[in-house]
Short mmCIF file of C-alpha atoms in Angstrom, two decimals:
data_model
loop_
_atom_site.label_atom_id
_atom_site.label_comp_id
_atom_site.label_asym_id
_atom_site.label_seq_id
_atom_site.Cartn_x
_atom_site.Cartn_y
_atom_site.Cartn_z
CA UNK A 2 -52.79 -49.49 -9.04
CA UNK A 3 -49.69 -47.52 -10.09
CA UNK A 4 -48.32 -47.23 -13.64
CA UNK A 5 -44.77 -46.05 -13.01
CA UNK A 6 -42.60 -44.16 -16.01
CA UNK A 7 -39.33 -45.01 -14.93
CA UNK A 8 -44.02 -40.25 -10.44
CA UNK A 9 -53.05 -37.29 3.86
CA UNK A 10 -51.79 -34.33 5.49
CA UNK A 11 -48.99 -32.18 4.75
CA UNK A 12 -47.31 -35.09 3.30
CA UNK A 13 -42.95 -34.74 3.91
CA UNK A 14 -40.36 -37.49 4.46
CA UNK A 15 -36.88 -37.88 3.14
CA UNK A 16 -34.07 -35.72 2.57
CA UNK A 17 -32.35 -33.08 1.36
CA UNK A 18 -33.73 -31.11 4.36
CA UNK A 19 -31.87 -30.65 7.34
CA UNK A 20 -35.29 -30.27 9.21
CA UNK A 21 -36.35 -33.00 6.83
CA UNK A 22 -40.11 -34.30 6.38
CA UNK A 23 -41.36 -35.58 3.11
CA UNK A 24 -41.66 -39.41 1.97
CA UNK A 25 -41.39 -39.33 -2.01
CA UNK A 26 -39.48 -37.32 0.82
CA UNK A 27 -39.26 -36.48 4.62
CA UNK A 28 -37.51 -33.50 4.27
CA UNK A 29 -37.52 -29.84 2.53
CA UNK A 30 -37.18 -30.04 -0.76
CA UNK A 31 -34.94 -26.83 0.09
CA UNK A 32 -31.94 -28.32 -1.80
CA UNK A 33 -29.99 -25.39 -1.52
CA UNK A 34 -29.33 -26.14 2.50
CA UNK A 35 -28.89 -29.97 1.94
CA UNK A 36 -26.18 -31.42 4.31
CA UNK A 37 -26.38 -34.44 1.87
CA UNK A 38 -25.23 -35.44 -1.13
CA UNK A 39 -25.76 -38.47 -3.81
CA UNK A 40 -22.92 -40.56 -3.26
CA UNK A 41 -21.86 -42.69 -5.93
CA UNK A 42 -21.65 -46.67 -5.02
CA UNK A 43 -18.56 -48.61 -6.45
CA UNK A 44 -19.41 -50.80 -9.30
CA UNK A 45 -23.47 -50.06 -8.99
CA UNK A 46 -25.13 -48.66 -12.19
CA UNK A 47 -29.03 -48.14 -13.20
CA UNK A 48 -30.57 -51.24 -12.87
CA UNK A 49 -33.55 -49.80 -14.84
CA UNK A 50 -31.11 -49.26 -17.70
CA UNK A 51 -32.67 -46.49 -19.92
CA UNK A 52 -35.19 -45.54 -16.85
CA UNK A 53 -34.33 -41.84 -18.01
CA UNK A 54 -36.83 -42.16 -20.66
CA UNK A 55 -38.73 -44.83 -19.10
CA UNK A 56 -42.94 -44.76 -17.40
CA UNK A 57 -44.50 -46.07 -15.39
CA UNK A 58 -48.18 -46.21 -14.44
CA UNK A 59 -51.11 -47.77 -12.86
CA UNK A 60 -54.72 -47.81 -12.85
CA UNK A 61 -54.53 -44.51 -11.02
CA UNK A 62 -50.93 -42.70 -10.90
CA UNK A 63 -48.46 -42.42 -13.67
CA UNK A 64 -44.81 -41.89 -12.16
CA UNK A 65 -42.49 -40.19 -14.27
CA UNK A 66 -38.95 -38.62 -13.99
CA UNK A 67 -39.02 -35.44 -13.02
CA UNK A 68 -37.94 -32.69 -16.03
CA UNK A 69 -36.96 -29.51 -16.30
CA UNK A 70 -40.49 -28.17 -17.15
CA UNK A 71 -41.80 -29.83 -13.81
CA UNK A 72 -40.67 -27.07 -12.17
CA UNK A 73 -43.22 -24.86 -11.99
CA UNK A 74 -45.87 -27.23 -11.13
CA UNK A 75 -43.52 -28.85 -8.40
CA UNK A 76 -42.44 -24.97 -6.58
CA UNK A 77 -46.73 -24.16 -6.78
CA UNK A 78 -46.51 -27.41 -4.27
CA UNK A 79 -43.50 -26.72 -2.55
CA UNK A 80 -44.36 -23.10 -1.76
CA UNK A 81 -47.88 -23.80 -0.56
CA UNK A 82 -48.07 -22.98 3.14
CA UNK A 83 -50.47 -25.84 3.74
CA UNK A 84 -47.84 -28.17 3.06
CA UNK A 85 -45.75 -26.84 5.28
CA UNK A 86 -48.15 -27.09 8.47
CA UNK A 87 -46.01 -29.12 10.28
CA UNK A 88 -42.69 -26.85 10.30
CA UNK A 89 -43.22 -23.62 8.86
CA UNK A 90 -40.07 -22.52 8.65
CA UNK A 91 -38.90 -24.41 6.34
CA UNK A 92 -41.38 -23.60 3.44
CA UNK A 93 -39.56 -23.23 0.07
CA UNK A 94 -39.83 -19.70 -1.19
CA UNK A 95 -37.18 -20.04 -4.10
CA UNK A 96 -38.32 -20.79 -7.26
CA UNK A 97 -34.12 -22.35 -7.65
CA UNK A 98 -34.00 -24.28 -4.81
CA UNK A 99 -36.97 -26.54 -6.99
CA UNK A 100 -34.60 -26.67 -9.69
CA UNK A 101 -32.10 -28.33 -7.77
CA UNK A 102 -34.35 -30.64 -6.16
CA UNK A 103 -35.15 -31.60 -10.07
CA UNK A 104 -31.46 -31.83 -11.19
CA UNK A 105 -30.69 -33.79 -7.91
CA UNK A 106 -33.23 -36.80 -8.93
CA UNK A 107 -32.46 -36.83 -12.08
CA UNK A 108 -28.88 -37.52 -11.08
CA UNK A 109 -30.51 -39.95 -9.40
CA UNK A 110 -32.32 -41.76 -12.10
CA UNK A 111 -29.00 -41.62 -14.39
CA UNK A 112 -26.71 -42.86 -11.97
CA UNK A 113 -28.65 -45.70 -9.70
CA UNK A 114 -31.75 -46.19 -11.96
CA UNK A 115 -33.81 -44.44 -9.31
CA UNK A 116 -34.78 -42.23 -7.43
CA UNK A 117 -38.00 -39.87 -6.76
CA UNK A 118 -40.51 -39.50 -9.58
CA UNK A 119 -43.17 -36.94 -9.90
CA UNK A 120 -47.00 -38.15 -9.60
CA UNK A 121 -49.91 -37.74 -11.77
CA UNK A 122 -53.25 -38.50 -12.18
CA UNK A 123 -53.83 -41.61 -14.59
CA UNK A 124 -56.73 -41.11 -17.35
CA UNK A 125 -58.53 -44.00 -15.57
CA UNK A 126 -58.91 -42.72 -11.70
CA UNK A 127 -62.29 -41.49 -11.74
CA UNK A 128 -62.10 -38.19 -9.43
CA UNK A 129 -64.70 -35.62 -10.00
CA UNK A 130 -62.10 -33.08 -8.13
CA UNK A 131 -59.38 -33.85 -9.95
CA UNK A 132 -58.61 -34.32 -13.73
CA UNK A 133 -56.48 -36.64 -15.24
CA UNK A 134 -52.94 -35.82 -15.72
CA UNK A 135 -52.73 -33.39 -13.14
CA UNK A 136 -49.65 -33.03 -11.48
CA UNK A 137 -50.25 -34.39 -7.81
CA UNK A 138 -46.36 -34.31 -5.99
CA UNK A 139 -43.41 -35.78 -6.09
CA UNK A 140 -42.35 -39.11 -4.31
CA UNK A 141 -39.62 -41.90 -4.18
CA UNK A 142 -36.65 -42.98 -2.55
CA UNK A 143 -33.57 -40.98 -3.48
CA UNK A 144 -29.62 -42.57 -1.97
CA UNK A 145 -26.81 -41.02 0.07
CA UNK A 146 -23.95 -42.16 0.93
CA UNK A 147 -23.03 -40.78 4.02
CA UNK A 148 -19.58 -40.43 5.53
CA UNK A 149 -18.18 -43.45 6.72
CA UNK A 150 -21.39 -45.24 6.70
CA UNK A 151 -23.83 -47.35 5.05
CA UNK A 152 -25.24 -45.91 1.40
CA UNK A 153 -29.00 -45.62 2.44
CA UNK A 154 -32.47 -44.87 0.24
CA UNK A 155 -34.39 -41.93 2.19
CA UNK A 156 -37.90 -42.22 1.82
CA UNK A 157 -40.64 -38.97 0.57
CA UNK A 158 -43.05 -37.40 -0.50
CA UNK A 159 -44.96 -34.11 -1.27
CA UNK A 160 -48.39 -33.74 -2.20
CA UNK A 161 -50.52 -30.66 -3.57
CA UNK A 162 -53.28 -30.29 -0.50
CA UNK A 163 -56.09 -31.12 -3.22
CA UNK A 164 -54.68 -35.08 -3.52
CA UNK A 165 -54.65 -35.47 0.12
CA UNK A 166 -57.04 -38.39 2.06
CA UNK A 167 -56.94 -40.79 -0.92
CA UNK A 168 -54.27 -43.03 -0.30
CA UNK A 169 -51.63 -41.45 -2.79
CA UNK A 170 -49.24 -41.44 -0.93
CA UNK A 171 -49.17 -44.69 1.04
CA UNK A 172 -48.94 -46.11 -3.38
CA UNK A 173 -45.93 -44.42 -3.75
CA UNK A 174 -44.41 -44.95 -0.87
CA UNK A 175 -44.97 -49.11 -1.41
CA UNK A 176 -43.79 -48.56 -4.82
CA UNK A 177 -40.79 -46.95 -4.62
CA UNK A 178 -39.96 -49.38 -1.26
CA UNK A 179 -40.39 -52.45 -3.59
CA UNK A 180 -38.16 -50.88 -5.82
CA UNK A 181 -35.30 -49.67 -3.91
CA UNK A 182 -35.07 -53.11 -2.36
CA UNK A 183 -34.59 -54.94 -5.97
CA UNK A 184 -32.65 -52.12 -6.78
CA UNK A 185 -29.68 -51.77 -4.11
CA UNK A 186 -31.04 -55.03 -1.39
CA UNK A 187 -27.69 -53.88 1.14
CA UNK A 188 -29.37 -49.74 1.54
CA UNK A 189 -31.45 -49.30 4.14
CA UNK A 190 -34.83 -47.57 3.14
CA UNK A 191 -34.97 -44.65 5.63
CA UNK A 192 -38.05 -41.89 6.52
CA UNK A 193 -37.10 -39.32 8.56
CA UNK A 194 -40.40 -37.23 10.11
CA UNK A 195 -41.32 -35.03 12.45
CA UNK A 196 -44.27 -35.36 15.23
CA UNK A 197 -45.64 -32.43 13.88
CA UNK A 198 -46.63 -34.81 10.86
CA UNK A 199 -48.26 -37.79 11.99
CA UNK A 200 -49.82 -38.57 8.68
CA UNK A 201 -46.13 -39.12 6.81
CA UNK A 202 -45.07 -41.40 9.68
CA UNK A 203 -48.55 -43.59 9.28
CA UNK A 204 -47.40 -43.74 5.43
CA UNK A 205 -43.59 -44.27 6.58
CA UNK A 206 -45.11 -47.64 8.79
CA UNK A 207 -47.93 -48.62 5.94
CA UNK A 208 -45.16 -48.82 3.41
CA UNK A 209 -43.29 -51.57 6.07
CA UNK A 210 -40.96 -48.92 8.32
CA UNK A 211 -40.71 -49.05 11.85
CA UNK A 212 -39.88 -46.40 14.50
CA UNK A 213 -35.87 -47.07 14.64
CA UNK A 214 -35.13 -44.28 16.88
CA UNK A 215 -37.05 -40.78 18.32
CA UNK A 216 -35.81 -37.86 20.20
CA UNK A 217 -35.51 -33.92 19.94
CA UNK A 218 -34.11 -32.84 17.04
CA UNK A 219 -31.97 -29.11 16.20
CA UNK A 220 -32.21 -26.31 17.77
CA UNK A 221 -32.70 -25.19 13.69
CA UNK A 222 -35.87 -27.50 13.28
CA UNK A 223 -37.35 -26.69 16.80
CA UNK A 224 -37.06 -23.13 15.42
CA UNK A 225 -38.93 -24.07 11.80
CA UNK A 226 -41.42 -25.92 13.43
CA UNK A 227 -42.30 -23.36 16.47
CA UNK A 228 -42.74 -26.01 19.05
CA UNK A 229 -40.36 -27.21 21.30
CA UNK A 230 -42.12 -30.07 22.19
CA UNK A 231 -41.78 -31.28 18.73
CA UNK A 232 -39.59 -34.65 18.38
CA UNK A 233 -37.86 -36.58 15.35
CA UNK A 234 -39.02 -39.69 14.11
CA UNK A 235 -36.29 -42.07 12.00
CA UNK A 236 -38.16 -44.74 10.13
CA UNK A 237 -36.37 -47.68 9.01
CA UNK A 238 -36.91 -51.26 6.83
CA UNK A 239 -33.99 -52.67 9.08
CA UNK A 240 -32.02 -52.45 12.32
CA UNK A 241 -29.44 -49.48 11.26
CA UNK A 242 -25.79 -49.54 12.23
CA UNK A 243 -25.05 -47.65 14.98
CA UNK A 244 -22.84 -45.34 12.83
CA UNK A 245 -25.41 -44.71 10.50
CA UNK A 246 -27.95 -43.78 13.35
CA UNK A 247 -26.18 -41.58 15.18
CA UNK A 248 -25.27 -39.83 12.02
CA UNK A 249 -29.37 -39.44 11.04
CA UNK A 250 -29.83 -38.17 14.41
CA UNK A 251 -26.79 -35.76 13.85
CA UNK A 252 -28.49 -34.09 10.80
CA UNK A 253 -31.12 -32.84 13.28
#
């Protein structure tokens, strides 16, 4: 169960990552190389009102809007080579990139009433290896507005290795997809994953997304992964218009 504060193997789905992969983000956290920008949706304003100061939680997890003070802990996870085993060349090594990511998420919360959370272990979760309050990672959805295409929610997540294998990513992904449909049901929910990260693909499917496209990624992504046979997988909660799918495929 989740408490929301309006926060498996290396999990990563989402954008801003050109080689993207993590689900509270299926992509890398390296916003400095992002090809994406949050789009302002005409007539749409924070569904959750003062969400920037709200909090949600469950019996296991506490979800909160990322704060600048969270950057050091988020960077520790984002720079851990184990969380980039599926794409070693995409590992974050500059703490400034984490700050840019947190700023992007906070803008998403302020503008659209929903974005990614920081995820902490709740007080009532019995786990001898983790202490209550431990920052486990980040996850959720963030909205993007591609040129000449419908805005979409990008699903992504990245958790510390200590939190793998407990279903935390699936819990967050399902929560995020449900909230995205409440906040802006017209926007599809999308997750971009690499074939070298099967755990992230399974989480996307458990959250209700289905495979919309599979094929070769960009040369940049292939180089980052280090495998010529790597495939890009695009998952979505509905059929995507051709223009949007083409645009997503073009991102590598």
